[in-house]
Coordinates of C-alpha atoms and ligand atoms in Angstrom, one line a residue:
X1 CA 220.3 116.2 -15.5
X2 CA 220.6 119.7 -14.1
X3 CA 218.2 122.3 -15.8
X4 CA 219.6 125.8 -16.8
X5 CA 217.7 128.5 -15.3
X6 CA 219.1 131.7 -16.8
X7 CA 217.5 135.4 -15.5
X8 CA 218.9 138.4 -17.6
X9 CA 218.2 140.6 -17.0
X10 CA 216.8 140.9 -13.7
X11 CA 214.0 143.6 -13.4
X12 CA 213.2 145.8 -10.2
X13 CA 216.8 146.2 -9.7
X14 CA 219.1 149.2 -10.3
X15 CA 221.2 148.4 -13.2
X16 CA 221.9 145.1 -15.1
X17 CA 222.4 141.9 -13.3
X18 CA 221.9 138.4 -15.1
X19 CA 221.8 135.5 -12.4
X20 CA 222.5 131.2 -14.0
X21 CA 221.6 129.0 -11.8
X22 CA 221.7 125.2 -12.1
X23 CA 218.8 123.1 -11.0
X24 CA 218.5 120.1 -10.7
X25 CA 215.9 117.3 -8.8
X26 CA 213.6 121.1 -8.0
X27 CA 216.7 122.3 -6.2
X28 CA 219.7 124.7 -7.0
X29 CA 223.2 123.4 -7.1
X30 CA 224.7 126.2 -8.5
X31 CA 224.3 129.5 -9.2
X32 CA 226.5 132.9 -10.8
X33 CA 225.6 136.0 -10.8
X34 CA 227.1 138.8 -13.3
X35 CA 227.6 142.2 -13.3
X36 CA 226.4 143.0 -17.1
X37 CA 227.7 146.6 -17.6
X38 CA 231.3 147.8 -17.4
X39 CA 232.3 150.7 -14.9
X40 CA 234.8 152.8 -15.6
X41 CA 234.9 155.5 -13.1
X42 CA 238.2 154.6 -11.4
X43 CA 239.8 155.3 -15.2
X44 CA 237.5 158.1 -15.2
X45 CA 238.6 160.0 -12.9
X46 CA 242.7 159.2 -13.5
X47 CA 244.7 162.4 -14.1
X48 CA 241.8 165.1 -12.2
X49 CA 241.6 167.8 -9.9
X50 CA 240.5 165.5 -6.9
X51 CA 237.9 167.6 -6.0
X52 CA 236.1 165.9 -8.8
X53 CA 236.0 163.2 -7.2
X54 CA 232.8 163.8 -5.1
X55 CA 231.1 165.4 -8.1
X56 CA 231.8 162.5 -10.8
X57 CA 231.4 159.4 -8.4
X58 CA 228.4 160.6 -7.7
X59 CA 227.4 160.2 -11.1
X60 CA 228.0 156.7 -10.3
X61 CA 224.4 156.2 -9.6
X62 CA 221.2 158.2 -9.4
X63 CA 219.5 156.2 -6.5
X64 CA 222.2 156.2 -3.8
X65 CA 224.1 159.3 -5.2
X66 CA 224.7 161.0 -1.7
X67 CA 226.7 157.8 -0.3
X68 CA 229.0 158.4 -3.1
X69 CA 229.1 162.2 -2.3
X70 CA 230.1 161.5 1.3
X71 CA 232.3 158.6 0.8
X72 CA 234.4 161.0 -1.8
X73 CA 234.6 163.4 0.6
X74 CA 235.3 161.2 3.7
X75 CA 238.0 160.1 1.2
X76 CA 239.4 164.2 0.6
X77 CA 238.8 164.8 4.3
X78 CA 241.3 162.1 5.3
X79 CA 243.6 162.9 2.0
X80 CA 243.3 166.8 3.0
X81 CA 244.4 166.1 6.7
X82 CA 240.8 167.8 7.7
X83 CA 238.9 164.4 9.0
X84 CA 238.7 165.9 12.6
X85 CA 237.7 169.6 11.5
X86 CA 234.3 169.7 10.5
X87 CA 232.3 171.4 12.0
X88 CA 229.4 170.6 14.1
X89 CA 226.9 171.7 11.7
X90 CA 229.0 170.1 8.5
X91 CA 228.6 166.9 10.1
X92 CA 224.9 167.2 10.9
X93 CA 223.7 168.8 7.7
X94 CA 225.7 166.0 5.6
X95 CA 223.8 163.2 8.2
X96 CA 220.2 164.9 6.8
X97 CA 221.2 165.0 3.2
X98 CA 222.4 161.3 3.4
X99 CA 219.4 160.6 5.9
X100 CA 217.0 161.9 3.2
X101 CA 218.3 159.1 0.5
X102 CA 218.3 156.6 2.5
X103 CA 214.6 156.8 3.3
X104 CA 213.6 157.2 -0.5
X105 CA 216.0 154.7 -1.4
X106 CA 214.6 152.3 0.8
X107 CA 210.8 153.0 0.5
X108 CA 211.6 152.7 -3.5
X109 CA 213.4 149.5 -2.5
X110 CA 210.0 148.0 -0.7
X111 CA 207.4 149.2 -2.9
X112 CA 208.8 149.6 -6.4
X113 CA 210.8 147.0 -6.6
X114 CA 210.1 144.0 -4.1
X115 CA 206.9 144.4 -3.2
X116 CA 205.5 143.1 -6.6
X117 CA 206.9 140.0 -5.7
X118 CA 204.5 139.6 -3.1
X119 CA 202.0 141.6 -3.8
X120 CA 199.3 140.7 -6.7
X121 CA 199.0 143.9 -8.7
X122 CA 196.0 142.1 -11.1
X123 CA 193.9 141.7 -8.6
X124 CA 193.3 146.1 -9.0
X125 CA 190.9 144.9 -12.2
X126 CA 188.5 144.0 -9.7
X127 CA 188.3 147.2 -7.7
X128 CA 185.0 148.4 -7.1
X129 CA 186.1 151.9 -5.0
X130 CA 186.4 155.4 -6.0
X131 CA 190.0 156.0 -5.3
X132 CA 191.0 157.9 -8.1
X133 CA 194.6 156.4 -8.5
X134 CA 193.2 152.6 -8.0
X135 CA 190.5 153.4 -10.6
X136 CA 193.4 154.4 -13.3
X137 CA 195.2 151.4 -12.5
X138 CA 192.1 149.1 -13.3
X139 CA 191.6 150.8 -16.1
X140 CA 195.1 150.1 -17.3
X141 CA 195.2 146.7 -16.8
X142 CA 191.3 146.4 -18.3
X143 CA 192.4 147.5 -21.6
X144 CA 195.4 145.1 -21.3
X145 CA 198.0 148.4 -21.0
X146 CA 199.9 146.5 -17.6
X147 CA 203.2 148.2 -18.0
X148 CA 205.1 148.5 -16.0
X149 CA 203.3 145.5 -13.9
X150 CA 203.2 142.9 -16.5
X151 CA 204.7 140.7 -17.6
X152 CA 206.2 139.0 -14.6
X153 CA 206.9 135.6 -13.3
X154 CA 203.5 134.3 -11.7
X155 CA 204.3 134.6 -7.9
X156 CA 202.2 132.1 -5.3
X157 CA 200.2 135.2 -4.3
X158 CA 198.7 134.8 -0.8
X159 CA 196.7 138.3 -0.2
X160 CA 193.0 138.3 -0.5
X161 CA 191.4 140.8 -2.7
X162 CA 191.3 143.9 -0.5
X163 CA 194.8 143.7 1.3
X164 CA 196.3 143.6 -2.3
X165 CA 194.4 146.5 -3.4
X166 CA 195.7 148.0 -0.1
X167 CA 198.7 147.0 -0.8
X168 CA 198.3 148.9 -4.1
X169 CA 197.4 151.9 -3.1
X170 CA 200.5 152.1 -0.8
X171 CA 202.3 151.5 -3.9
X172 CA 201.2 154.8 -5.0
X173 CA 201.4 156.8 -1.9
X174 CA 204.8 156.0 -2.0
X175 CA 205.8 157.6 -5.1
X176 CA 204.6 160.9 -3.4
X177 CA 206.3 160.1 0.1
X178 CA 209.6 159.2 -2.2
X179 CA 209.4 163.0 -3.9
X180 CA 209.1 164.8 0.1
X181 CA 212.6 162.9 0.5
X182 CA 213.9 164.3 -2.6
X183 CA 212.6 167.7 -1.7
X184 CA 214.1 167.4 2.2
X185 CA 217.2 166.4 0.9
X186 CA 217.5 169.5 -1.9
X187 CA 216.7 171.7 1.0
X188 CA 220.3 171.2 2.2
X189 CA 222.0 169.5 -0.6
X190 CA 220.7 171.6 -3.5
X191 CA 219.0 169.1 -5.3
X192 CA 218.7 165.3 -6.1
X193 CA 220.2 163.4 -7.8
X194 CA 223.5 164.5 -7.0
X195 CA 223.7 166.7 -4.5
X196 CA 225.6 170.5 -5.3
X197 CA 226.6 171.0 -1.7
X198 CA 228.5 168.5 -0.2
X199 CA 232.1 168.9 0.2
X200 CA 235.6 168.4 1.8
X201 CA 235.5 170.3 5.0
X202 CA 231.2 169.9 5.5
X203 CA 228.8 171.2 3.3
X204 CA 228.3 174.8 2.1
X205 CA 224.4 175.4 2.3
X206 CA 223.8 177.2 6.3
X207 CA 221.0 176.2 8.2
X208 CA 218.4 178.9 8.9
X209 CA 214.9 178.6 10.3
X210 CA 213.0 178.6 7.4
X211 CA 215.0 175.6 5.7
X212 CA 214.7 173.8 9.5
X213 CA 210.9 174.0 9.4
X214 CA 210.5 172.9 5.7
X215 CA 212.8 169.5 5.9
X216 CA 211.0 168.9 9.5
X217 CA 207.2 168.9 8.2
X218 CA 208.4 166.8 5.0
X219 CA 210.6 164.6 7.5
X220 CA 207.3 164.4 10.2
X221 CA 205.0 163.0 7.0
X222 CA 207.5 160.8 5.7
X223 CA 208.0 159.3 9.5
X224 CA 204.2 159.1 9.0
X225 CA 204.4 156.9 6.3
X226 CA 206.9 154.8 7.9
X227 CA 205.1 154.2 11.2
X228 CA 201.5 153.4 9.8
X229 CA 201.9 152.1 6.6
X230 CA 206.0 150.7 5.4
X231 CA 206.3 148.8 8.8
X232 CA 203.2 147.6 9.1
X233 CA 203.0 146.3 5.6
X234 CA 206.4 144.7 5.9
X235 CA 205.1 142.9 9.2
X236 CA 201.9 142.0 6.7
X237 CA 204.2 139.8 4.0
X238 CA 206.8 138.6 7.1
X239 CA 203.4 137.3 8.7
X240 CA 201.6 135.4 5.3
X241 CA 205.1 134.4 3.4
X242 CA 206.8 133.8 6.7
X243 CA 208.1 130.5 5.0
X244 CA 210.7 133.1 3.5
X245 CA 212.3 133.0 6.8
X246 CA 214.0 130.4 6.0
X247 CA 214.9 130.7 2.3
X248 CA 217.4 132.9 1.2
X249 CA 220.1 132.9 4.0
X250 CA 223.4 133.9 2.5
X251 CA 227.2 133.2 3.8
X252 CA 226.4 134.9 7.4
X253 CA 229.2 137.0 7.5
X254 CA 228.1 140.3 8.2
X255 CA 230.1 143.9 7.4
X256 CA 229.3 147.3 8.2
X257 CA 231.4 150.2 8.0
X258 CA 229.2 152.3 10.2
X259 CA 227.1 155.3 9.3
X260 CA 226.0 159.1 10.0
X261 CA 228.8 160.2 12.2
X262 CA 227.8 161.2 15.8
X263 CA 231.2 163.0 16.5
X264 CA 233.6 164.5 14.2
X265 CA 237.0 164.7 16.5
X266 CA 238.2 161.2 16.1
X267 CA 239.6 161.2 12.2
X268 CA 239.8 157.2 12.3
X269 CA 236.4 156.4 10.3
X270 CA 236.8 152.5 11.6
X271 CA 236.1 153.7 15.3
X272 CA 234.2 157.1 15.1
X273 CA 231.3 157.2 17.1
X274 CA 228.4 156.8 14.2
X275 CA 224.7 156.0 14.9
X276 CA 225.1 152.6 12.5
X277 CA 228.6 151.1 14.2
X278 CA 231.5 149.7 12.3
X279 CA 232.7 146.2 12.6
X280 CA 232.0 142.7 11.5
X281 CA 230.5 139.6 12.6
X282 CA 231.2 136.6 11.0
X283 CA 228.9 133.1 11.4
X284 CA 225.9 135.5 13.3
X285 CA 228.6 134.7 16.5
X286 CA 231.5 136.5 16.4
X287 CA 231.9 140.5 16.8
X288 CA 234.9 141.8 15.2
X289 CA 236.0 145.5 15.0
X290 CA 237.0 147.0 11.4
X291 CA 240.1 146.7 10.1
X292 CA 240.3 148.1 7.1
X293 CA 243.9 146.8 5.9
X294 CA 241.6 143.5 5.8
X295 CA 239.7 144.6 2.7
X296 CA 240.7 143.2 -0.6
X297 CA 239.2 142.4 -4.1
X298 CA 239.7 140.0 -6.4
X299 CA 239.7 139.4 -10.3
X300 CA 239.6 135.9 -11.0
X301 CA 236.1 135.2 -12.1
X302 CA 236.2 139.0 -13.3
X303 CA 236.3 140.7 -17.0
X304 CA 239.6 142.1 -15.6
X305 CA 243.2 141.8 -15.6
X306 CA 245.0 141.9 -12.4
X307 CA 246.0 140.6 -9.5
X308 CA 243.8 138.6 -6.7
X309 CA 243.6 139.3 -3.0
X310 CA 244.4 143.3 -3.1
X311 CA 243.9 146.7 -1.0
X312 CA 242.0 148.3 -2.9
X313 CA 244.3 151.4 -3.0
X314 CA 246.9 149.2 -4.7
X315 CA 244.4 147.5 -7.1
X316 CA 244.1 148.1 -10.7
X317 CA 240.9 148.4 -13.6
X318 CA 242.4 146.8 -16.7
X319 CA 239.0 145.7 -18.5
X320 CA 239.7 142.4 -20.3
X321 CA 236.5 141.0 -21.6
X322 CA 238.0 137.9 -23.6
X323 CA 239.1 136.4 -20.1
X324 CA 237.9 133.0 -20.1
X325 CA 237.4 132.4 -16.8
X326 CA 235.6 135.8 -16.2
X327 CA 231.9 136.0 -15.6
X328 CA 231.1 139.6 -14.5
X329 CA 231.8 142.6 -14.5
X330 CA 231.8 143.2 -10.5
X331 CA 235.3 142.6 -8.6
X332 CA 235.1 140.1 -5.7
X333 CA 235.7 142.1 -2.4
X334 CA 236.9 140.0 0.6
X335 CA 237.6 140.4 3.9
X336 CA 240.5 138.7 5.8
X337 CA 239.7 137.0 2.6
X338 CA 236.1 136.0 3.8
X339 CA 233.0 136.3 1.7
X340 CA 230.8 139.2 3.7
X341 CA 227.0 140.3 3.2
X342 CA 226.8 144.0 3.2
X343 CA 223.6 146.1 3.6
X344 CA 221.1 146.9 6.0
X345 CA 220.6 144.1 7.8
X346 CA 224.5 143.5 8.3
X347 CA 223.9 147.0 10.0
X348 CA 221.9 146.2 12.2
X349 CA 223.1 142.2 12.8
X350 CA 227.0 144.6 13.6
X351 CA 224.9 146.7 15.7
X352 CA 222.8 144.4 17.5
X353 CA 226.2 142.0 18.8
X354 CA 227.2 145.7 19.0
X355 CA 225.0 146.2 21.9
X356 CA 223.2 149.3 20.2
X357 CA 220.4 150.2 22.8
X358 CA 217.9 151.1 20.4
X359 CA 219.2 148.3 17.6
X360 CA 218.4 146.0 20.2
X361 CA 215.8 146.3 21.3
X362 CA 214.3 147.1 17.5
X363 CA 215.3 143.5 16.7
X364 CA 213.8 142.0 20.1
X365 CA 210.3 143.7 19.4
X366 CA 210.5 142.4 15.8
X367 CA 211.5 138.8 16.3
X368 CA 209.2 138.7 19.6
X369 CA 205.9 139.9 17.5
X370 CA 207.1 137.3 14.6
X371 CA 208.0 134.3 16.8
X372 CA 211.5 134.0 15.3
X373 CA 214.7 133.1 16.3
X374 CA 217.3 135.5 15.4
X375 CA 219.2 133.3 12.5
X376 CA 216.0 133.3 11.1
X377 CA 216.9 137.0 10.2
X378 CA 219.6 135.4 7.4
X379 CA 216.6 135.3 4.8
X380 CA 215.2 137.2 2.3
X381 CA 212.5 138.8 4.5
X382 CA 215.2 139.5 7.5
X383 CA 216.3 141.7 5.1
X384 CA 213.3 143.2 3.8
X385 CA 212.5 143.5 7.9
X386 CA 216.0 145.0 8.5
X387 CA 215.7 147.8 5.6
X388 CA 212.5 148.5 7.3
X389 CA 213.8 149.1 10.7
X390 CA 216.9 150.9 9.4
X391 CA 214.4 153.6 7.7
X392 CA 212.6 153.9 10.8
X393 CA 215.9 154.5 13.2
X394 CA 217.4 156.8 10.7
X395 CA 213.7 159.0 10.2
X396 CA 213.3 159.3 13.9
X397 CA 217.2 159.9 15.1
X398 CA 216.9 163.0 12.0
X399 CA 214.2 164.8 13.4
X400 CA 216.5 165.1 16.8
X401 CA 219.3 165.5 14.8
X402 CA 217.9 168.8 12.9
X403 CA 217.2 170.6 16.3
X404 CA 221.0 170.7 16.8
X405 CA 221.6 172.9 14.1
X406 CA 222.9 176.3 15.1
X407 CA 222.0 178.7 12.7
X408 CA 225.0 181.2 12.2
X409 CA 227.7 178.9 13.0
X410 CA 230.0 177.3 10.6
X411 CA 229.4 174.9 8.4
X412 CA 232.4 174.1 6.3
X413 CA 236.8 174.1 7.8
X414 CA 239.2 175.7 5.2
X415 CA 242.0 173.1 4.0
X416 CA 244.6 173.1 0.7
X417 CA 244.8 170.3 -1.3
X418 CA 248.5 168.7 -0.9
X419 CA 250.6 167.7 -3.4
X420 CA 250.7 164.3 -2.9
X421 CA 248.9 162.3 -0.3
X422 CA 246.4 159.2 0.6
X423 CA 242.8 159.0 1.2
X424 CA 240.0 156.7 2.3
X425 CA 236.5 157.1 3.2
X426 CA 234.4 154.2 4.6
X427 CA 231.0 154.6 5.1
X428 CA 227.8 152.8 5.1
X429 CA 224.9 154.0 2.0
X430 CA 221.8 152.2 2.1
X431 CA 222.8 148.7 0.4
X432 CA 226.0 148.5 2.3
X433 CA 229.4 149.4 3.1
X434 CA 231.1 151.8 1.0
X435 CA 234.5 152.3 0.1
X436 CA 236.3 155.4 -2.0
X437 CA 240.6 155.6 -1.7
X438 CA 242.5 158.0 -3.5
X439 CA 246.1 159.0 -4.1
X440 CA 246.8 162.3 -5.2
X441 CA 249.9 163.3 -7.2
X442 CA 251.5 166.2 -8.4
X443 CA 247.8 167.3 -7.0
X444 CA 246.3 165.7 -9.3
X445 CA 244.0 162.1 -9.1
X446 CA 247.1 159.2 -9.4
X447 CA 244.6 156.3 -8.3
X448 CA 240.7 156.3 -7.3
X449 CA 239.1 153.1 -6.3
X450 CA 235.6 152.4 -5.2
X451 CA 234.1 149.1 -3.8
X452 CA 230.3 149.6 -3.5
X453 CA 227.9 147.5 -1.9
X454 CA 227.1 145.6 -4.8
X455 CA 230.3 144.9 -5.5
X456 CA 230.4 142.9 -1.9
X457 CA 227.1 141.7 -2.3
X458 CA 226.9 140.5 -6.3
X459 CA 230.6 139.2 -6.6
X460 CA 231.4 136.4 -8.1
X461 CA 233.5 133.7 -7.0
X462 CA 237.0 134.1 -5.9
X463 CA 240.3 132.7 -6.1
X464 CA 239.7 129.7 -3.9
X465 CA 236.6 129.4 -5.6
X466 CA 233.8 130.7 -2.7
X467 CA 230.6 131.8 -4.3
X468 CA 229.6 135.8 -3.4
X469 CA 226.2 136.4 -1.1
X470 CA 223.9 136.5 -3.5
X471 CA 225.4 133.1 -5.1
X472 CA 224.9 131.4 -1.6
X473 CA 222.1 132.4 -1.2
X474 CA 220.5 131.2 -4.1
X475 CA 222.2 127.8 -3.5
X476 CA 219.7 124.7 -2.1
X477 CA 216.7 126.9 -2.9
X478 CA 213.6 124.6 -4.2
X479 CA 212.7 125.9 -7.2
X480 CA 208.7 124.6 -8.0
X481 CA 208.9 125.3 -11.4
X482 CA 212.3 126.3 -13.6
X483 CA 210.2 128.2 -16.2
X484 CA 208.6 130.4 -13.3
X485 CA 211.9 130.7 -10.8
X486 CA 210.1 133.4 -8.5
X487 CA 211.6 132.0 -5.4
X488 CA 215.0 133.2 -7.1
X489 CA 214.1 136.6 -8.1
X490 CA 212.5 137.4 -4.5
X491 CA 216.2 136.2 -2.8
X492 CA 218.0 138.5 -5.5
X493 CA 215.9 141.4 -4.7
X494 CA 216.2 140.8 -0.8
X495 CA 219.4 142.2 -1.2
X496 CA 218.2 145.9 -3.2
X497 CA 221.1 145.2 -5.5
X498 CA 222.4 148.1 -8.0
X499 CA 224.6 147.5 -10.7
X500 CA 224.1 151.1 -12.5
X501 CA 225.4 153.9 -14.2
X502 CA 228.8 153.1 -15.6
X503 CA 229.7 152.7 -19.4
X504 CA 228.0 150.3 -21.2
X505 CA 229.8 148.0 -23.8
X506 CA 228.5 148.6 -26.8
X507 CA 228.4 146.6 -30.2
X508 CA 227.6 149.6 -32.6
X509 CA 226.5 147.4 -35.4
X510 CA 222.7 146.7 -34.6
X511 CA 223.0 143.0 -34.4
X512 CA 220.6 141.3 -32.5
X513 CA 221.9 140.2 -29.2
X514 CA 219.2 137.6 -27.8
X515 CA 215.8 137.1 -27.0
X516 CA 214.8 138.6 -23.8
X517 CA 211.6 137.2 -21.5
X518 CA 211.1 140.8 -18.9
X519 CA 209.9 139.3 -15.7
Ligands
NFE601 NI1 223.4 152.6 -6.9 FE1 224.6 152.2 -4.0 C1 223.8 152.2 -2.4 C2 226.3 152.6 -3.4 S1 224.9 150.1 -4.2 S2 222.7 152.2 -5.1 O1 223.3 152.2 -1.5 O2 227.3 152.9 -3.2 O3 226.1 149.3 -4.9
MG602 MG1 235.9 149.3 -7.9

C-alpha cells in the first residue's frame, strides 16, 4: 500500500509550498505540489495609473523584486511604444541593478537555503577554533538554542568534521557578501528591496564616478567570494553527493526568455540580443526560438475559475477555492502546451545549444572536471551547478559592463502614456522566465497578468493531466525512509522555488489549523 508523505510547509524556500507525494515499495509514484497562499496582484492592480505597475509588482516579492521592476517596465516600454529608445546608459544601469539581485539571490539560494541540506550544521559543537562567529554558533547549539538550524530532517551527511565547519563559516560570510549586493544595487536603484529608480524609458539615477567606483569595489569582493569560495564549495558537494546527478531530473524541456539586454534598438524582447538568449529546448535536443503566442496557463488543477490553455493577456484571476479538482494556488503555464523547466539552468541548457561562447565552454570545464555527461545536468545538483555558473557569468560580464557608462549622457527617453494600448515584457530573473502583459484603457490598468518562475516551475497538473517540473521530478525518487523524506526536500529546493508575498487566506477565528513538523 502506498505511504502518504506530506511536506507543508516546506522550509528554506520563499513563500509557502506543501509537496504530497505517494510512496510506495521505497519509491515515489506520485507526487503534487501546491501553491499554499493566494496572489492577488493581477486584481490588484485593476483599474490603476499603469505606472503602478512597476512599483506594486514589485511588492510581489522581496527576494527577486528587481525582475518584477524590469519586467513591468519591459511591459510599459512595449505598451508606451518606447522599447527601442532607451538609452545606452538606461539599459546598462538597469542590467547592474538586476545584476546585483541576482548574485544575492543566488548566494542566499546556495547557502541559506540548500546548503543545509548538505552540509551538517551540528557538527559546529565540536569546534575547537577561535573564530569568533563559529564560536557563537557552538555556543548556540551547546545550550540547545539551534534555531534557525534545527529541527530538520536528518540528511546522510558525508563531510568530515572540518569541511563542515568550513562549510559553516561560509555560511556566515555569506550573509555579509549578500548585504555588498544590496548595497551595489541601492547605489543605482535607490535601495533594496524594491528598487525607487527603475522606470519606463531607463532608470533615473546618472552614473557619476563616485557611484562607478563604490558598486565596482563591492562588485570586485563579491566576485571574490564567488571565485574562491561559492564555486568551489559547489564543486565540493557535486564531488561527495555526486549520486545527486542522477536524482532529481525533471520533464527536460527547457525555457528561457533571455536576460540583461546587450542592445536596445531591436523592440522584439524574443530576439534582442541579451547576454542570457531567448528560446527553448525541449528533450535536451531540440533548440527552438521564442514564440511567445505559445505561452499559455491553465486552471484545472487550480483554486480558480477559468478557462484552460490561455495567453496570458486574455486570461482571467477568479479565485474559487471550493473547486474540487483544484490543488494549488499556482496556474499551470504551458508552452505549445508542453510542460517547461524554467531557471538557471534552462539558461544556460538554451544558451549552451545556443552556441553561447562563454556558456559553453562554462559547461565543458564543469562537466570535464566532474566526469559527467551533459543529461546528467537534469538533476538537482545540475541546478545547483548551473545557479553557480550563472552568478559567476553575470559578476564578471558587470564589472565590463559598468565601464561603459558615460557619465553625462542620458539615462531615461521621454514617452506619454496612450490611451489605450498592449504590453508585454519577457525577461529572465534569477529562478526563471518572467512574464508581465498589460492592457491599458481609458489610461488606466484594464488587465495585468504575471506568470513567474514559480508558477512554471511549481504548477500543478494540467488539462491533459501532465504533472509540472517539480512533480516529475520528484517522481521514481527512492525514498530510504518516509518519516525522513530528505531526498525530496533537496529536489524541491534544486529548483530555489518562491511562492511569496501575495494575500494570504485567512480564517479570522483562531482555530487550530493542524499540526506542523518544521524541517
Ligand atoms: Ni520571489 Fe522570483 C525570481 C520572480 S520566482 S523570487 O527570481 O519573478 O517565482
Ligand atoms: Mg499570474
Amino acid at each position: 500500500m502506498a505511504h502518504r508523505v506530506v511536506i507543508d510547509p516546506i522550509t528554506r524556500i520563499e513563500g509557502h509550498m506543501k509537496i504530497e507525494a505517494s510512496v510506495e515499495g521505497g519509491k515515489v509514484v506520485d507526487a503534487k505540489s501546491s501553491g499554499t497562499l493566494f496572489r492577488g496582484f493581477e486584481i490588484i492592480l485593476q483599474g490603476r495609473e499603469p505606472r503602478d505597475a512597476q512599483r506594486i509588482t514589485q511588492r510581489v516579492c522581496g527576494v527577486c523584486p528587481t525582475v518584477h521592476a524590469t519586467a513591468s517596465t519591459l511591459n510599459l516600454d512595449s505598451a508606451f511604444g518606447i522599447a527601442d529608445k532607451i538609452p545606452d546608459n538606461g539599459r546598462i544601469l538597469r542590467n547592474l541593478v538586476l545584476g546585483s539581485n541576482y548574485l544575492q539571490s543566488h548566494i542566499l539560494h546556495f547557502y541559506h537555503l540548500a546548503a543545509l541540506d548538505f552540509v551538517d550544521v551540528a557538527s559546529v559543537k565540536d569546534y575547537s577554533g577561535k573564530d569568533p562567529q563559529l564560536t557563537s554558533v557552538k555556543d548556540f547549539i551547546q545550550r540547545g538554542v539551534l534555531e534557525p538550524f534545527m529541527p530538520r530532517y536528518e540528511g546522510d551527511y558525508r563531510f568530515d568534521k572540518e569541511t563542515n565547519q568550513i562549510l559553516v563559516k561560509h555560511y556566515l560570510e555569506a550573509f555579509e557578501i549578500r548585504r555588498l549586493a544590496h548595497e551595489m544595487l541601492s547605489i543605482f536603484g535607490g535601495k533594496m528591496p524594491h528598487n525607487a529608480t527603475i522606470v519606463p524609458g531607463g532608470i533615473t539615477e546618472h552614473p557619476t564616478v563616485d557611484k562607478i567606483t563604490g558598486f565596482l569595489w563591492r562588485l570586485n569582493k563579491i566576485r571574490t567570494f564567488i571565485d574562491n569560495i561559492y564555486l568551489p564549495d559547489v564543486m565540493a558537494v557535486a564531488k561527495e553527493y555526486s549520486d545527486y546527478f542522477t536524482i532529481g531530473a525533471g520533464c527536460g524541456n527547457f525555457l528561457c526568455y533571455g536576460a540583461f539586454d546587450l542592445e536596445s534598438k531591436n523592440p522584439d524582447y524574443a530576439s534582442r540580443k541579451r547576454l542570457f538568449p531567448q528560446g527553448v529546448v525541449f528533450g535536451l535536443k531540440e533548440l527552438k526560438p521564442l514564440e511567445p503566442d505559445k505561452i499559455t496557463e491553465s486552471v484545472k488543477h487550480s483554486w480558480y475559475d477559468g478557462n484552460d490553455g490561455v495567453y496570458p493577456l486574455n486570461g482571467e484571476t477568479v479565485p474559487n477555492h471550493e473547486k474540487s479538482e483544484g490543488y494549488s494556488w499556482i496556474k499551470s503555464p504551458r508552452y505549445d502546451g508542453k510542460v517547461c523547466e524554467v531557471g538557471p539552468l534552462a539558461r544556460w541548457v538554451v544558451g549552451y545549444f545556443s552556441g553561447v561562447k562563454e556558456i559553453k565552454s562554462a559547461v565543458d570545464n564543469c562537466i570535464s572536471e566532474l566526469g559527467i555527461s551533459i543529461d546528467k545536468l537534469n538533476s538537482v545538483l545540475g541546478r545547483h551547478a548551473a545557479r553557480a555558473l550563472d552568478a559567476k557569468l553575470v559578476a564578471d560580464k558587470m564589472a565590463e559592463w559598468i565601464l561603459e557608462l558615460k557619465p553625462g549622457e542620458p539615462v531615461c527617453a521621454d514617452y506619454e502614456v496612450p490611451e489605450e494600448a498592449e504590453g508585454m515584457g519577457l525577461v529572465d530573473g534569477p529562478r526563471g522566465a518572467l512574464g508581465h502583459w498589460i492592457r491599458i484603457k481609458n489610461r488606466v490598468i484594464e488587465k495585468y497578468q504575471l506568470v513567474v518562475p514559480t508558477t512554471w516551475n511549481g504548477s500543478p497538473r494540467d488539462e491533459n493531466g501532465n504533472p509540472g517540473p517539480v512533480e516529475q521530478a520528484l517522481l521514481d525518487t527512492q525514498v530510504k525512509d518516509v518519516d525522513n523524506p530528505f531526498e525530496l526536500v533537496r529536489i524541491v529546493r534544486s529548483f530555489d522555488p518562491c511562492l511569496a508575498c501575495s494575500v494570504h487566506v485567512v480564517n479570522l477565528g483562531n482555530s487550530k489549523k493542524g499540526i506542523y513538523r518544521i524541517a
